Tab-separated table of C-alpha atoms in Angstrom:
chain	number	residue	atom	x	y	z
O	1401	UNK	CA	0.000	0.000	0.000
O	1402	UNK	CA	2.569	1.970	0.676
O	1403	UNK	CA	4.949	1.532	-2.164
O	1404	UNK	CA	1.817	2.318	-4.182
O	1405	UNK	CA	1.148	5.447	-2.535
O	1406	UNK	CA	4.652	6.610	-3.450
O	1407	UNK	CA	5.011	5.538	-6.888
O	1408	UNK	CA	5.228	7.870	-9.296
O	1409	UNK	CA	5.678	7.978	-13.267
O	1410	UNK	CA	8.698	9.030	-14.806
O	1411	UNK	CA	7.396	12.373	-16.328
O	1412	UNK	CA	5.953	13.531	-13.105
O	1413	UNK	CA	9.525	12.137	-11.161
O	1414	UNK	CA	11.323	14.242	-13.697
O	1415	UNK	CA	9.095	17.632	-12.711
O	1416	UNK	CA	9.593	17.077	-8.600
O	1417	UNK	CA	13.532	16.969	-9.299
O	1418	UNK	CA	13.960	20.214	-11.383
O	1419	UNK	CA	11.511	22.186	-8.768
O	1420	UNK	CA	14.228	20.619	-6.404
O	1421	UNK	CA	16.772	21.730	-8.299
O	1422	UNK	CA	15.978	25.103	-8.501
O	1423	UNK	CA	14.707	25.403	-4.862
O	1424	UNK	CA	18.364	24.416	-3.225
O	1425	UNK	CA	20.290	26.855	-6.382
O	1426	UNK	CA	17.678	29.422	-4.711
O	1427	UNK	CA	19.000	28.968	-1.684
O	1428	UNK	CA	22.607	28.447	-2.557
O	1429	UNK	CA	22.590	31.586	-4.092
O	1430	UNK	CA	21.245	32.965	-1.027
O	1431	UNK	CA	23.828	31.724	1.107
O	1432	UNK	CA	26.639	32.986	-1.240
O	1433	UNK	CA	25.791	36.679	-0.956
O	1434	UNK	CA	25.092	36.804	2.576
O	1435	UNK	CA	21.927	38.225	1.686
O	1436	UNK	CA	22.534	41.616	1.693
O	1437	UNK	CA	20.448	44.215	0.952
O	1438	UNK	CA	21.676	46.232	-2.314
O	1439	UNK	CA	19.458	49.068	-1.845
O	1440	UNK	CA	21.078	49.363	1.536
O	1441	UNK	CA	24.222	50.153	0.083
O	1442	UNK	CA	24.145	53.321	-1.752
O	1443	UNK	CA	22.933	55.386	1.391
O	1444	UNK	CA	25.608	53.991	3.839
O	1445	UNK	CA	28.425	55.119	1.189
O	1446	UNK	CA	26.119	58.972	1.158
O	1447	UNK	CA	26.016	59.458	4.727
O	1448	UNK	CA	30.046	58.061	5.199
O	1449	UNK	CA	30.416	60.526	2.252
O	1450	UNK	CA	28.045	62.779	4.159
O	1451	UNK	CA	30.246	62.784	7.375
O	1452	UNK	CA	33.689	62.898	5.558
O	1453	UNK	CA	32.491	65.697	4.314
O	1454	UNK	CA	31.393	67.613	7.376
O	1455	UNK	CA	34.635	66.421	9.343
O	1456	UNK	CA	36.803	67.711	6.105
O	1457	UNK	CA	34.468	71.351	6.848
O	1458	UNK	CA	34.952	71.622	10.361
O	1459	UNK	CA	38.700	70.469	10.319
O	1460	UNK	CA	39.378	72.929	7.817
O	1461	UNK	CA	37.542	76.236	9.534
O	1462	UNK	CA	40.344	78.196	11.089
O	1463	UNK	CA	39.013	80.918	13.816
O	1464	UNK	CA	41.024	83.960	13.477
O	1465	UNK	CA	41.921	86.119	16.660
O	1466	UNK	CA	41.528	89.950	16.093
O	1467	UNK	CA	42.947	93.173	17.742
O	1468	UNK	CA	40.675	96.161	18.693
O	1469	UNK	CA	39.564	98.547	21.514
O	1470	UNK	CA	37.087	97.196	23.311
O	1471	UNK	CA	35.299	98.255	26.326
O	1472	UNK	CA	34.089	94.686	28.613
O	1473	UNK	CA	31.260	96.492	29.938
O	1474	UNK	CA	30.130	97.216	26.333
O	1475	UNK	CA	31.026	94.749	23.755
O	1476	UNK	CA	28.678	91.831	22.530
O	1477	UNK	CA	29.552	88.395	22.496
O	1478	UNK	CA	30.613	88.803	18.257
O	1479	UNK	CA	33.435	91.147	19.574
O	1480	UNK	CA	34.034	89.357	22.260
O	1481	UNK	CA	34.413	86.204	20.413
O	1482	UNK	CA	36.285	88.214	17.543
O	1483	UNK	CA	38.872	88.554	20.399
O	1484	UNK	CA	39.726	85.228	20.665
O	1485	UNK	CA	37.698	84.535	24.124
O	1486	UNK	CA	36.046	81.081	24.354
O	1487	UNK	CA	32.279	80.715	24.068
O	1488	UNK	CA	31.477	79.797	27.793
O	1489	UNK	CA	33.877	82.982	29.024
O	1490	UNK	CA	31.514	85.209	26.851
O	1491	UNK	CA	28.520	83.723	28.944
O	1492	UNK	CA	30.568	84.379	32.664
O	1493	UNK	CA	31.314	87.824	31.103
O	1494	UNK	CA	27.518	88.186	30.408
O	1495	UNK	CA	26.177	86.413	34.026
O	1496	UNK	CA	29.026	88.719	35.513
O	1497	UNK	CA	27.214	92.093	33.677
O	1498	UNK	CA	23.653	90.568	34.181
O	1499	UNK	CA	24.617	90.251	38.394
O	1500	UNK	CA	25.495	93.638	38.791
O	1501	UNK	CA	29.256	93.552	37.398
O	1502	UNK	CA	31.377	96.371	36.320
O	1503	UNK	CA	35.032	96.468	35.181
O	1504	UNK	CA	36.646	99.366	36.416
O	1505	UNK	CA	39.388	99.406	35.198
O	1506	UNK	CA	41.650	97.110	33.270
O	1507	UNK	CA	42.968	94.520	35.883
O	1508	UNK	CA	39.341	93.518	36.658
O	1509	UNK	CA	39.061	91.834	33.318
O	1510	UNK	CA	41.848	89.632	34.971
O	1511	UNK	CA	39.640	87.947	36.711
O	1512	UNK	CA	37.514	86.172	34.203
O	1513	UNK	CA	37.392	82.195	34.578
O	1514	UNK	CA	40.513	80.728	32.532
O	1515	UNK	CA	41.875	84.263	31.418
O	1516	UNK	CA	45.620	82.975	31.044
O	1517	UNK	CA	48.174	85.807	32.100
O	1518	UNK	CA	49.441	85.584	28.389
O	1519	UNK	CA	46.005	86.458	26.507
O	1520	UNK	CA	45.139	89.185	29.496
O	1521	UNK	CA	48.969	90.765	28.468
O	1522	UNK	CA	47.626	90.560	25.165
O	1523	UNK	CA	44.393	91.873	25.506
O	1524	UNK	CA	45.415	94.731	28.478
O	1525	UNK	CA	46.663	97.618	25.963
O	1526	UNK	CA	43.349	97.261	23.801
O	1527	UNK	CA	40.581	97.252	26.781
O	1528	UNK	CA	39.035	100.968	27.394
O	1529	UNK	CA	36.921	101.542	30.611
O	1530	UNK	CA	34.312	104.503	29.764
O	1531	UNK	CA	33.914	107.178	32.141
O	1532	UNK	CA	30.258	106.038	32.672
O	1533	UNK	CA	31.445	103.255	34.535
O	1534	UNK	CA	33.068	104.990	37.328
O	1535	UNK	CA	31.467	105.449	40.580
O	1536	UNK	CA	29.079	108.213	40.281
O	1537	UNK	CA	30.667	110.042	43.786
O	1538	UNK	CA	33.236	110.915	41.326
O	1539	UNK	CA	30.634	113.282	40.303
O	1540	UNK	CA	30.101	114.924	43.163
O	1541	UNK	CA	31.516	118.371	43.801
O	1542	UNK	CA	32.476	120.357	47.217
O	1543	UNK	CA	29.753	122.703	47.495
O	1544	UNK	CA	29.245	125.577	50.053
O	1545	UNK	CA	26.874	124.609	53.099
O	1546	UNK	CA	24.621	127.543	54.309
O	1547	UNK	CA	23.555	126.040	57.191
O	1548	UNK	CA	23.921	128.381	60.223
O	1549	UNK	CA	25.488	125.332	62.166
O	1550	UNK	CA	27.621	124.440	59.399
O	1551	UNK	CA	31.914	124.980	60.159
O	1552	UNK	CA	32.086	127.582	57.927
O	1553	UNK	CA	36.201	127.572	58.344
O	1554	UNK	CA	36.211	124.046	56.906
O	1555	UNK	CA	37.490	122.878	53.313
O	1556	UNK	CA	34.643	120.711	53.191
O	1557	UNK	CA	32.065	123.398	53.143
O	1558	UNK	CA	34.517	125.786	51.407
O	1559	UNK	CA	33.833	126.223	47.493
O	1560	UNK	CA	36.302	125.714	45.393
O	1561	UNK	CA	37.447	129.172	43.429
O	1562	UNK	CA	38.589	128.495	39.669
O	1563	UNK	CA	41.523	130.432	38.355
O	1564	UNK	CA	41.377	133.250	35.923
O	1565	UNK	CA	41.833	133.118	32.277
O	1566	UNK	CA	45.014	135.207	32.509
O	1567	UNK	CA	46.752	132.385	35.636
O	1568	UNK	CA	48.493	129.212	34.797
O	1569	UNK	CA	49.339	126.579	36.853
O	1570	UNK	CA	52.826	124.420	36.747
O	1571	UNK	CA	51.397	120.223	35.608
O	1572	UNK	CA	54.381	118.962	37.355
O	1573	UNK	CA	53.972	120.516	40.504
O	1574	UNK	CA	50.721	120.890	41.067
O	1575	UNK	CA	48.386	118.744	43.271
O	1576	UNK	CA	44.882	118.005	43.010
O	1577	UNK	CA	43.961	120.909	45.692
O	1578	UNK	CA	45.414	122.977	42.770
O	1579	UNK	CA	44.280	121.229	39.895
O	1580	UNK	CA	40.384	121.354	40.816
O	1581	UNK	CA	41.002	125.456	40.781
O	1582	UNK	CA	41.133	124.986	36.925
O	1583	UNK	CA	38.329	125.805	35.054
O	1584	UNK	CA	36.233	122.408	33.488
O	1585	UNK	CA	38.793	120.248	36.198
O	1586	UNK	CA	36.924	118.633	39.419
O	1587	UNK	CA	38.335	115.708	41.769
O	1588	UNK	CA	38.160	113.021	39.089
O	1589	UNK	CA	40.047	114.484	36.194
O	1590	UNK	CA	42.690	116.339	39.148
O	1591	UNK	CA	43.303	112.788	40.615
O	1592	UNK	CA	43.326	111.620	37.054
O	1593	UNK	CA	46.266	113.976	36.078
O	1594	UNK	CA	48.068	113.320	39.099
O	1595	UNK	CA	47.910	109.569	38.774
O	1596	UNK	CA	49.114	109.843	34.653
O	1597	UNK	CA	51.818	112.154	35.870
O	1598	UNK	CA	52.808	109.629	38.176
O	1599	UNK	CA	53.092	106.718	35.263
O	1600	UNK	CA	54.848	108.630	32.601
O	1601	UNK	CA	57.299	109.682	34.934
O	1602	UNK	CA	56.876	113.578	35.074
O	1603	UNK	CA	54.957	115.238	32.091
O	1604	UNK	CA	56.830	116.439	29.199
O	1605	UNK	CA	54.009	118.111	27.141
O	1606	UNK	CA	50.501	119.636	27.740
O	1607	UNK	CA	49.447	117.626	24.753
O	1608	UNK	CA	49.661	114.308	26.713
O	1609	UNK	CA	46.499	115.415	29.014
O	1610	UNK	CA	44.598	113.905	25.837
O	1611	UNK	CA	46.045	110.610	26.654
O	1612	UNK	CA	43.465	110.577	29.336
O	1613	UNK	CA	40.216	109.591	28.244
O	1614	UNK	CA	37.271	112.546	27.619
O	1615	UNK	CA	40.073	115.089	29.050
O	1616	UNK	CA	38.442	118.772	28.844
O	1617	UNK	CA	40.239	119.913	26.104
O	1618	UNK	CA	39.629	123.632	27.126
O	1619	UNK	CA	41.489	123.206	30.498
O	1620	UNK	CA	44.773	122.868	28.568
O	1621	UNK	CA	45.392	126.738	28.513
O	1622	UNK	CA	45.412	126.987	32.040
O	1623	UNK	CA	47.964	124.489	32.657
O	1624	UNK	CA	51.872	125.301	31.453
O	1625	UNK	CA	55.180	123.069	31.697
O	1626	UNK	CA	58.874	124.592	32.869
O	1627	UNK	CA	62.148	122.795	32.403
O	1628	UNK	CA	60.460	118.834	32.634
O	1629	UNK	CA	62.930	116.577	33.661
O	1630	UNK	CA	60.932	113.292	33.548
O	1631	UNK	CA	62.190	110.493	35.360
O	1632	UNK	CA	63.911	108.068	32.975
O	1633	UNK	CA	64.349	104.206	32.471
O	1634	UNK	CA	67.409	102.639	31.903
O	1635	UNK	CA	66.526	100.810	29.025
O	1636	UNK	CA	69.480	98.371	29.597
O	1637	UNK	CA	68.779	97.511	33.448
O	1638	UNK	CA	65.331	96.642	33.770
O	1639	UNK	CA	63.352	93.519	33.738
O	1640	UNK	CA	60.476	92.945	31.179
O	1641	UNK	CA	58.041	93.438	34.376
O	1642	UNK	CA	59.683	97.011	35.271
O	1643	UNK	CA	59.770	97.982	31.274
O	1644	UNK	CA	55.954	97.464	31.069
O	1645	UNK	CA	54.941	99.300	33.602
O	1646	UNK	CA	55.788	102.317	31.433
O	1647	UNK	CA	51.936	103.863	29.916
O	1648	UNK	CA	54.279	103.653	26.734
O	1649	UNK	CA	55.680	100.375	26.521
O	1650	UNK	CA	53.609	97.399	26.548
O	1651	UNK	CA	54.537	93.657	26.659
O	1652	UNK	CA	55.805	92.770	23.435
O	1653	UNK	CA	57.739	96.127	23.274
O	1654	UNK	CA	59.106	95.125	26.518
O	1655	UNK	CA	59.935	91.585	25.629
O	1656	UNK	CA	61.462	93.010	22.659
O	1657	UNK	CA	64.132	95.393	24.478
O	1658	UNK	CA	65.546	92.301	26.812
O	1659	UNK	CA	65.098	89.991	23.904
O	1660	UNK	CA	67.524	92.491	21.698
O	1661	UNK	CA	69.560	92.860	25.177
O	1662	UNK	CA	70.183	89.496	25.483
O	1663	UNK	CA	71.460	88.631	21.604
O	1664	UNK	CA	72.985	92.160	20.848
O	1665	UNK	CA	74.043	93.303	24.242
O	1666	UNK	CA	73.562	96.987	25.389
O	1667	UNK	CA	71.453	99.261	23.450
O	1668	UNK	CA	72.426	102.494	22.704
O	1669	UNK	CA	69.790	104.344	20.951
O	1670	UNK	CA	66.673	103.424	20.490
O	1671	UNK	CA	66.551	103.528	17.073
O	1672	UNK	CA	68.014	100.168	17.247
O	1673	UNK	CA	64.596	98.916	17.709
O	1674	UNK	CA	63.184	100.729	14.816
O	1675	UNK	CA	63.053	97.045	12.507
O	1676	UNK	CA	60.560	95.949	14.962
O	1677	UNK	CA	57.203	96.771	14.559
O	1678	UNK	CA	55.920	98.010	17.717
O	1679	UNK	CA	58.838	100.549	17.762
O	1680	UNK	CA	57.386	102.981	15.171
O	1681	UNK	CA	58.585	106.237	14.393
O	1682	UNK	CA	55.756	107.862	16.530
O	1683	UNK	CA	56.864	105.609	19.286
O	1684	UNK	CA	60.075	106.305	19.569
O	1685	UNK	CA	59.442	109.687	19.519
O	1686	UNK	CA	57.468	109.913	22.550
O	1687	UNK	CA	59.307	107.259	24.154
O	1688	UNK	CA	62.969	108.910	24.093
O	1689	UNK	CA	62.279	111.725	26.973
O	1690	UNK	CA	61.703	108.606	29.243
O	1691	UNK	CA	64.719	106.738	28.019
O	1692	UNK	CA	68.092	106.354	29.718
O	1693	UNK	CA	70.725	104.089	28.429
């Protein structure tokens, strides 16, 4: 019964072999190419081209560090940014402004989160504090006091009496108790000159009042120089620090002078310096009353 069941004729023994056949070449083929997915293919080489490509763009972008005056109460994160400063230091520089913050002057920008002393040397001859930013007592004025009970024989209460067009007061000796008798000059700009005067090293000319920022022009007239003898730096004796102290010599002019020091020996003149670029004509020019060799 059984061997009838399974008998077959030739012809139809002939068909179940070549559907057998091609069934297991089906599946050999299968086998052979790991059945992989063609289609698949063509996006995986787009997005490896895809991300080649962006790597190539951002490898290639170079940020480039700028130079400019630049006030850190003031300038916007582009500027700031322009400047070389990372990202997150703009946002302490903003959270720092948004609290309450104000640079005063210069040295406070020092204090930013990972400010190297190398990029604050950099930046510290291009940052300008405005006058707005002071404390506003700077404003304030000695004024006479009426008041019967008032001590009438104090300074305090005493106004101040300006000079007369005609009078003229010596910058190099004068105080600030002298300097607020000048016409357009209160406190401030008197403590102001006196401080300058104290940097330079004795003033040489009236025209370097304009070195101070907003100076009242119009108080110049009042104000005279006789025989300066500014106190000088000997160029060939003092340390980079010492050099840079100077209002006109800044780090790389300073690192220049002991660099030259130390491969040429002592310096004679200064225009011996005049190949590099900080030492301009213009610099050199102002510079030589304060130079001593």
């Amino acid at each position: 019964m059984i061997r009838e069941f399974f008998y077959l004729q030739k012809s139809d023994r002939k068909v179940i072999l070549s559907l057998l056949v091609v069934i297991v070449s089906v599946f050999t083929m299968i086998f052979l190419t790991g059945g992989k997915d063609t289609s698949t293919v063509t996006p995986q080489k787009d997005s490896l081209q895809s991300v080649t490509h962006k790597n190539y763009y951002y490898a290639s972008s170079s940020k480039k560090v700028e130079r400019f005056t630049f006030d850190p109460n003031t300038a916007d994160s582009t500027q700031l940014l322009r400047l070389g400063l990372q990202p997150w230091q703009v946002r302490n520089i903003y959270k720092y402004r948004a609290a309450g913050g104000i640079y005063r002057q210069p040295i406070d920008f020092a204090k930013l989160y990972g400010l190297t002393v190398k990029q604050y040397r950099e930046l510290e001859p291009y940052i300008r504090i405005s006058s707005d930013y002071l404390p506003a007592s700077t404003l304030v004025k000695y004024k006479p006091n009426y008041s019967q009970n008032a001590p009438k024989d104090t300074a305090e209460y005493k106004p101040s009496t300006k000079i007369k067009a005609t009078e003229h007061i010596v910058l190099n000796t004068a105080d600030s108790a002298a300097l607020i008798t000048i016409p357009g000059i209160g406190p401030y700009y008197a403590r102001r000159i006196v401080q300058y005067g104290n940097r330079l090293g004795g003033y040489v000319s009236i025209e370097q009042l304009d070195e101070i920022d907003d100076f009242p022009v119009e108080a110049k007239q009042y104000l005279v120089i006789n025989n300066p003898s500014p106190k000088k730096l000997n160029i060939n004796q003092l340390s980079l620090n010492e050099l840079k102290r100077h209002p006109y010599i800044n780090f790389y002019m300073a690192k220049a002078i002991t660099d030259y020091r130390r491969l040429h020996g002592t310096i004679k003149s200064l225009n011996e310096l005049r190949l590099i670029k900080d030492f301009t004509p213009e610099a050199i020019k102002r510079l030589t009353p304060y130079i001593a060799y």
